């Protein structure tokens, strides 16, 4: 028997379990070093909980902003808002920062806060198993490296696994084929005939960025997106000086942007009439930027605005209007050597195929997680992903999810939600310490009631009633398991202080 001082409880406790020397034993294992993993790590550190490890599958941090390096990649929420409140950056170069600048920001936060020393790179977590006897998670990477922790925080990202369409014959296509999230920078597109599959948030960024380079561009569009103008602009030196030296000014900019976005929630969730102005803006954009009536008809959606992700761009329609660009309604039915064939049977010659087909937002946690009594997360979610506040799952003690089910956003910055969740988790950990409890698990009835409430809220949202199908919905049930159906302030209120009566607390 060994005596160790438990950093969370502060007490010396006896450990019966002989820990193998090759097992890294910490209080908290965080899986993923993107905005979520780094955010929760930063707040743990601030709370004095320093025994944590961040396991990251890749060789670098950054998540979304490490992987998506396609031309034109950037945020579509203004950068002063797309950053942690506790680490605001005063010198963003422009209103909507590009991918390199956001990645630099995250690297800088991790470096300044000493988080890099906590990260183990190249550690793709494959298994995590709860052991009731000693209230620990046993975590294993795909290389067989082992970790033990009291708490497991999954921060694996909502949009991490690229979605690939099933294109028969794609193996016979003799040119490069790649996804926007895995951009082939070694492929020179100059003078090439490029077929782009998909017209989602990534495609509307990279198509305008490559259109001048290629000789022909065919865009296969299943469903046109609704798009509003992007009011991007560089920040001048006066703004940057003020943001740097006058913190109230920086907060004021952030807050103003926050409320502009927050006020949009009603249009998605409860008051379709509130979308009228946005709809008019989107229609005017098409009228102003697309003069060809055939193209206008092709790019005008036939579902309610907001039903699918609302996009922002001022250069998408001008790109599609170029003479060497062809927008073909429908998807790709098959590929042949040197060509792709649309759903309409028309063959289009191409040298390169680029998928702008987005991500699998349903099957995001690709780890085998086994909770109490041998229950696996796959079993618990057999009928669809669900959690309490998108964070805790009944049957899985001491486990927390970042951007779990129904915490995604269509109207405001995801970083606000990440921070709310991270504070909530840290609050629970600190209060467990005070109470001397070893494990915490959400009560099943609390989770059920919460999900009943979610289902009720969802009915009248534009996402469910707007006449479209989207990646927000579980294809099995049609249920929206991705988005938060309320304001971000409402989520903040619910997570500001954890209600411990929602949980079973256990002591050994
Ligand atoms: C192109 C693009 C643009 C976006 N723009 C915006 C925007 O403007 N505004 C906005 O609010 N949101 C935006 N988003 C959403 C964005 O994903 C989130 O805002 C945020 O970056 C998510 O951070 P995360 O840390 O939760 O996930 P990620 O950034 O995806 O990070 C997850 C990390 O976990 C790692 N990981 C995954 N599985 C494992 C495993 N089994 N073991 C170990 N490590 C693992 C991954 O390698 C990755 O590093 C955008 C998304 C994309 C794809």
PDB file of N, CA and C and ligand atoms in Angstrom, residues 31-37 55-58 62-66 68 70 73-77 82 123-125 155-160 202 359 367 403 412-415 418, ligand 1:
ATOM      1  N   UNK A  31      -8.910  14.555 -23.757  1.00  0.00           N
ATOM      2  CA  UNK A  31      -8.602  13.988 -25.082  1.00  0.00           C
ATOM      3  C   UNK A  31      -8.862  15.057 -26.136  1.00  0.00           C
ATOM      4  N   UNK A  32      -7.791  15.546 -26.763  1.00  0.00           N
ATOM      5  CA  UNK A  32      -7.935  16.548 -27.818  1.00  0.00           C
ATOM      6  C   UNK A  32      -7.348  17.883 -27.408  1.00  0.00           C
ATOM      7  N   UNK A  33      -6.539  18.453 -28.312  1.00  0.00           N
ATOM      8  CA  UNK A  33      -5.890  19.743 -28.018  1.00  0.00           C
ATOM      9  C   UNK A  33      -6.326  20.809 -29.015  1.00  0.00           C
ATOM     10  N   UNK A  34      -7.652  20.946 -29.146  1.00  0.00           N
ATOM     11  CA  UNK A  34      -8.201  22.052 -29.934  1.00  0.00           C
ATOM     12  C   UNK A  34      -8.674  23.137 -28.980  1.00  0.00           C
ATOM     13  N   UNK A  35      -9.560  23.996 -29.452  1.00  0.00           N
ATOM     14  CA  UNK A  35     -10.091  25.080 -28.619  1.00  0.00           C
ATOM     15  C   UNK A  35     -10.676  24.527 -27.320  1.00  0.00           C
ATOM     16  N   UNK A  36     -11.373  23.357 -27.414  1.00  0.00           N
ATOM     17  CA  UNK A  36     -12.037  22.822 -26.220  1.00  0.00           C
ATOM     18  C   UNK A  36     -11.026  22.285 -25.219  1.00  0.00           C
ATOM     19  N   UNK A  37     -10.142  21.398 -25.698  1.00  0.00           N
ATOM     20  CA  UNK A  37      -9.181  20.772 -24.798  1.00  0.00           C
ATOM     21  C   UNK A  37      -8.282  21.803 -24.144  1.00  0.00           C
ATOM     22  N   UNK A  55      -4.173  14.431 -24.235  1.00  0.00           N
ATOM     23  CA  UNK A  55      -3.741  13.445 -25.222  1.00  0.00           C
ATOM     24  C   UNK A  55      -4.243  13.874 -26.592  1.00  0.00           C
ATOM     25  N   UNK A  56      -3.336  14.058 -27.506  1.00  0.00           N
ATOM     26  CA  UNK A  56      -3.687  14.573 -28.831  1.00  0.00           C
ATOM     27  C   UNK A  56      -3.211  13.589 -29.901  1.00  0.00           C
ATOM     28  N   UNK A  57      -4.136  13.227 -30.774  1.00  0.00           N
ATOM     29  CA  UNK A  57      -3.825  12.234 -31.816  1.00  0.00           C
ATOM     30  C   UNK A  57      -2.768  12.742 -32.796  1.00  0.00           C
ATOM     31  N   UNK A  58      -2.836  14.021 -33.114  1.00  0.00           N
ATOM     32  CA  UNK A  58      -1.933  14.571 -34.130  1.00  0.00           C
ATOM     33  C   UNK A  58      -0.599  14.992 -33.510  1.00  0.00           C
ATOM     34  N   UNK A  62      -4.321  22.441 -32.020  1.00  0.00           N
ATOM     35  CA  UNK A  62      -5.082  23.361 -32.878  1.00  0.00           C
ATOM     36  C   UNK A  62      -6.365  22.782 -33.443  1.00  0.00           C
ATOM     37  N   UNK A  63      -6.475  21.434 -33.518  1.00  0.00           N
ATOM     38  CA  UNK A  63      -7.722  20.820 -33.992  1.00  0.00           C
ATOM     39  C   UNK A  63      -8.148  21.344 -35.349  1.00  0.00           C
ATOM     40  N   UNK A  64      -9.367  21.861 -35.396  1.00  0.00           N
ATOM     41  CA  UNK A  64      -9.944  22.433 -36.623  1.00  0.00           C
ATOM     42  C   UNK A  64      -8.941  23.312 -37.364  1.00  0.00           C
ATOM     43  N   UNK A  65      -8.217  24.130 -36.592  1.00  0.00           N
ATOM     44  CA  UNK A  65      -7.375  25.172 -37.208  1.00  0.00           C
ATOM     45  C   UNK A  65      -5.998  24.653 -37.581  1.00  0.00           C
ATOM     46  N   UNK A  66      -5.698  23.438 -37.191  1.00  0.00           N
ATOM     47  CA  UNK A  66      -4.500  22.744 -37.662  1.00  0.00           C
ATOM     48  C   UNK A  66      -4.832  21.968 -38.942  1.00  0.00           C
ATOM     49  N   UNK A  68      -7.613  22.228 -41.104  1.00  0.00           N
ATOM     50  CA  UNK A  68      -8.220  22.904 -42.266  1.00  0.00           C
ATOM     51  C   UNK A  68      -7.300  24.016 -42.759  1.00  0.00           C
ATOM     52  N   UNK A  70      -7.123  24.739 -46.135  1.00  0.00           N
ATOM     53  CA  UNK A  70      -7.495  25.001 -47.544  1.00  0.00           C
ATOM     54  C   UNK A  70      -7.421  26.500 -47.842  1.00  0.00           C
ATOM     55  N   UNK A  73      -9.396  29.575 -45.983  1.00  0.00           N
ATOM     56  CA  UNK A  73      -9.993  29.109 -44.719  1.00  0.00           C
ATOM     57  C   UNK A  73      -9.901  30.197 -43.636  1.00  0.00           C
ATOM     58  N   UNK A  74     -10.994  30.429 -42.970  1.00  0.00           N
ATOM     59  CA  UNK A  74     -11.017  31.396 -41.880  1.00  0.00           C
ATOM     60  C   UNK A  74     -12.293  31.249 -41.082  1.00  0.00           C
ATOM     61  N   UNK A  75     -12.419  32.046 -40.030  1.00  0.00           N
ATOM     62  CA  UNK A  75     -13.630  31.929 -39.212  1.00  0.00           C
ATOM     63  C   UNK A  75     -14.770  32.722 -39.842  1.00  0.00           C
ATOM     64  N   UNK A  76     -15.986  32.332 -39.513  1.00  0.00           N
ATOM     65  CA  UNK A  76     -17.132  33.110 -39.990  1.00  0.00           C
ATOM     66  C   UNK A  76     -17.891  33.744 -38.820  1.00  0.00           C
ATOM     67  N   UNK A  77     -17.254  33.728 -37.682  1.00  0.00           N
ATOM     68  CA  UNK A  77     -17.699  34.517 -36.526  1.00  0.00           C
ATOM     69  C   UNK A  77     -16.550  35.508 -36.296  1.00  0.00           C
ATOM     70  N   UNK A  82     -14.356  35.134 -31.561  1.00  0.00           N
ATOM     71  CA  UNK A  82     -13.917  33.752 -31.747  1.00  0.00           C
ATOM     72  C   UNK A  82     -12.564  33.561 -31.040  1.00  0.00           C
ATOM     73  N   UNK A 123      -0.930  10.661 -29.664  1.00  0.00           N
ATOM     74  CA  UNK A 123      -1.641   9.727 -28.793  1.00  0.00           C
ATOM     75  C   UNK A 123      -3.119   9.706 -29.168  1.00  0.00           C
ATOM     76  N   UNK A 124      -3.476   8.871 -30.094  1.00  0.00           N
ATOM     77  CA  UNK A 124      -4.903   8.740 -30.443  1.00  0.00           C
ATOM     78  C   UNK A 124      -5.533   7.792 -29.437  1.00  0.00           C
ATOM     79  N   UNK A 125      -6.446   8.295 -28.649  1.00  0.00           N
ATOM     80  CA  UNK A 125      -7.072   7.453 -27.625  1.00  0.00           C
ATOM     81  C   UNK A 125      -8.042   6.492 -28.301  1.00  0.00           C
ATOM     82  N   UNK A 155     -12.613  15.950 -25.598  1.00  0.00           N
ATOM     83  CA  UNK A 155     -12.642  17.224 -26.332  1.00  0.00           C
ATOM     84  C   UNK A 155     -12.206  16.934 -27.769  1.00  0.00           C
ATOM     85  N   UNK A 156     -12.874  15.934 -28.374  1.00  0.00           N
ATOM     86  CA  UNK A 156     -12.414  15.399 -29.662  1.00  0.00           C
ATOM     87  C   UNK A 156     -12.958  16.155 -30.873  1.00  0.00           C
ATOM     88  N   UNK A 157     -13.794  17.172 -30.611  1.00  0.00           N
ATOM     89  CA  UNK A 157     -14.217  18.034 -31.708  1.00  0.00           C
ATOM     90  C   UNK A 157     -15.516  17.610 -32.363  1.00  0.00           C
ATOM     91  N   UNK A 158     -16.349  18.616 -32.680  1.00  0.00           N
ATOM     92  CA  UNK A 158     -17.639  18.323 -33.318  1.00  0.00           C
ATOM     93  C   UNK A 158     -17.508  18.125 -34.823  1.00  0.00           C
ATOM     94  N   UNK A 159     -16.460  18.696 -35.399  1.00  0.00           N
ATOM     95  CA  UNK A 159     -16.285  18.636 -36.859  1.00  0.00           C
ATOM     96  C   UNK A 159     -14.848  18.209 -37.133  1.00  0.00           C
ATOM     97  N   UNK A 160     -14.566  16.985 -36.799  1.00  0.00           N
ATOM     98  CA  UNK A 160     -13.182  16.516 -36.908  1.00  0.00           C
ATOM     99  C   UNK A 160     -13.016  15.441 -37.982  1.00  0.00           C
ATOM    100  N   UNK A 202     -17.135  25.157 -46.097  1.00  0.00           N
ATOM    101  CA  UNK A 202     -15.740  25.156 -46.558  1.00  0.00           C
ATOM    102  C   UNK A 202     -15.668  25.498 -48.041  1.00  0.00           C
ATOM    103  N   UNK A 359     -18.366  17.381 -42.643  1.00  0.00           N
ATOM    104  CA  UNK A 359     -17.894  16.471 -41.592  1.00  0.00           C
ATOM    105  C   UNK A 359     -19.019  15.573 -41.092  1.00  0.00           C
ATOM    106  N   UNK A 367     -13.961   6.616 -29.854  1.00  0.00           N
ATOM    107  CA  UNK A 367     -13.181   5.881 -28.861  1.00  0.00           C
ATOM    108  C   UNK A 367     -14.145   4.869 -28.265  1.00  0.00           C
ATOM    109  N   UNK A 403     -18.429  20.143 -26.139  1.00  0.00           N
ATOM    110  CA  UNK A 403     -19.291  20.203 -27.331  1.00  0.00           C
ATOM    111  C   UNK A 403     -19.926  18.836 -27.563  1.00  0.00           C
ATOM    112  N   UNK A 412     -23.854  31.932 -33.112  1.00  0.00           N
ATOM    113  CA  UNK A 412     -22.905  32.707 -32.313  1.00  0.00           C
ATOM    114  C   UNK A 412     -21.605  31.914 -32.184  1.00  0.00           C
ATOM    115  N   UNK A 413     -20.664  32.444 -31.399  1.00  0.00           N
ATOM    116  CA  UNK A 413     -19.343  31.827 -31.326  1.00  0.00           C
ATOM    117  C   UNK A 413     -19.346  30.561 -30.471  1.00  0.00           C
ATOM    118  N   UNK A 414     -18.774  29.513 -31.047  1.00  0.00           N
ATOM    119  CA  UNK A 414     -18.680  28.242 -30.315  1.00  0.00           C
ATOM    120  C   UNK A 414     -17.797  28.386 -29.075  1.00  0.00           C
ATOM    121  N   UNK A 415     -16.906  29.352 -29.109  1.00  0.00           N
ATOM    122  CA  UNK A 415     -15.970  29.493 -27.982  1.00  0.00           C
ATOM    123  C   UNK A 415     -16.714  29.898 -26.704  1.00  0.00           C
ATOM    124  N   UNK A 418     -17.916  26.662 -25.344  1.00  0.00           N
ATOM    125  CA  UNK A 418     -16.774  25.906 -24.820  1.00  0.00           C
ATOM    126  C   UNK A 418     -16.406  26.424 -23.435  1.00  0.00           C
TER     127      UNK A 418
HETATM  128  C1  LIG B   1     -13.412  24.984 -41.371  1.00  0.00           C
HETATM  129  C2  LIG B   1     -14.121  25.265 -40.100  1.00  0.00           C
HETATM  130  C3  LIG B   1     -14.411  26.577 -39.744  1.00  0.00           C
HETATM  131  C4  LIG B   1     -15.064  26.837 -38.534  1.00  0.00           C
HETATM  132  N1  LIG B   1     -15.352  28.139 -38.233  1.00  0.00           N
HETATM  133  C5  LIG B   1     -15.987  28.421 -37.080  1.00  0.00           C
HETATM  134  C6  LIG B   1     -16.323  29.771 -36.737  1.00  0.00           C
HETATM  135  O1  LIG B   1     -16.055  30.705 -37.472  1.00  0.00           O
HETATM  136  N2  LIG B   1     -16.979  29.978 -35.579  1.00  0.00           N
HETATM  137  C7  LIG B   1     -17.317  28.961 -34.732  1.00  0.00           C
HETATM  138  O2  LIG B   1     -17.902  29.217 -33.683  1.00  0.00           O
HETATM  139  N3  LIG B   1     -16.985  27.694 -35.019  1.00  0.00           N
HETATM  140  C8  LIG B   1     -16.351  27.393 -36.168  1.00  0.00           C
HETATM  141  N4  LIG B   1     -16.052  26.088 -36.479  1.00  0.00           N
HETATM  142  C9  LIG B   1     -16.352  25.024 -35.507  1.00  0.00           C
HETATM  143  C10 LIG B   1     -15.053  24.629 -34.780  1.00  0.00           C
HETATM  144  O3  LIG B   1     -14.859  23.260 -34.978  1.00  0.00           O
HETATM  145  C11 LIG B   1     -15.144  24.962 -33.299  1.00  0.00           C
HETATM  146  O4  LIG B   1     -15.367  26.352 -33.177  1.00  0.00           O
HETATM  147  C12 LIG B   1     -13.881  24.641 -32.485  1.00  0.00           C
HETATM  148  O5  LIG B   1     -12.698  24.843 -33.196  1.00  0.00           O
HETATM  149  C13 LIG B   1     -13.942  23.216 -31.977  1.00  0.00           C
HETATM  150  O6  LIG B   1     -12.854  22.994 -31.130  1.00  0.00           O
HETATM  151  P1  LIG B   1     -12.654  21.559 -30.431  1.00  0.00           P
HETATM  152  O7  LIG B   1     -11.429  21.658 -29.649  1.00  0.00           O
HETATM  153  O8  LIG B   1     -13.911  21.200 -29.755  1.00  0.00           O
HETATM  154  O9  LIG B   1     -12.527  20.548 -31.634  1.00  0.00           O
HETATM  155  P2  LIG B   1     -11.329  20.391 -32.663  1.00  0.00           P
HETATM  156  O10 LIG B   1     -10.787  21.711 -33.034  1.00  0.00           O
HETATM  157  O11 LIG B   1     -11.837  19.520 -33.755  1.00  0.00           O
HETATM  158  O12 LIG B   1     -10.204  19.620 -31.848  1.00  0.00           O
HETATM  159  C14 LIG B   1     -10.353  18.278 -31.471  1.00  0.00           C
HETATM  160  C15 LIG B   1      -8.983  17.685 -31.277  1.00  0.00           C
HETATM  161  O13 LIG B   1      -9.122  16.363 -30.759  1.00  0.00           O
HETATM  162  C16 LIG B   1      -8.197  15.514 -31.408  1.00  0.00           C
HETATM  163  N5  LIG B   1      -8.742  14.150 -31.339  1.00  0.00           N
HETATM  164  C17 LIG B   1      -9.876  13.680 -31.911  1.00  0.00           C
HETATM  165  N6  LIG B   1     -10.057  12.377 -31.594  1.00  0.00           N
HETATM  166  C18 LIG B   1      -9.019  12.024 -30.793  1.00  0.00           C
HETATM  167  C19 LIG B   1      -8.647  10.820 -30.131  1.00  0.00           C
HETATM  168  N7  LIG B   1      -9.390   9.717 -30.212  1.00  0.00           N
HETATM  169  N8  LIG B   1      -7.504  10.811 -29.402  1.00  0.00           N
HETATM  170  C20 LIG B   1      -6.740  11.927 -29.287  1.00  0.00           C
HETATM  171  N9  LIG B   1      -7.057  13.095 -29.900  1.00  0.00           N
HETATM  172  C21 LIG B   1      -8.178  13.150 -30.638  1.00  0.00           C
HETATM  173  C22 LIG B   1      -8.111  16.057 -32.820  1.00  0.00           C
HETATM  174  O14 LIG B   1      -6.916  15.659 -33.457  1.00  0.00           O
HETATM  175  C23 LIG B   1      -8.190  17.559 -32.568  1.00  0.00           C
HETATM  176  O15 LIG B   1      -6.919  18.120 -32.402  1.00  0.00           O
HETATM  177  C24 LIG B   1     -15.425  25.790 -37.685  1.00  0.00           C
HETATM  178  C25 LIG B   1     -15.148  24.473 -38.051  1.00  0.00           C
HETATM  179  C26 LIG B   1     -14.517  24.215 -39.237  1.00  0.00           C
HETATM  180  C27 LIG B   1     -14.239  22.777 -39.605  1.00  0.00           C
END
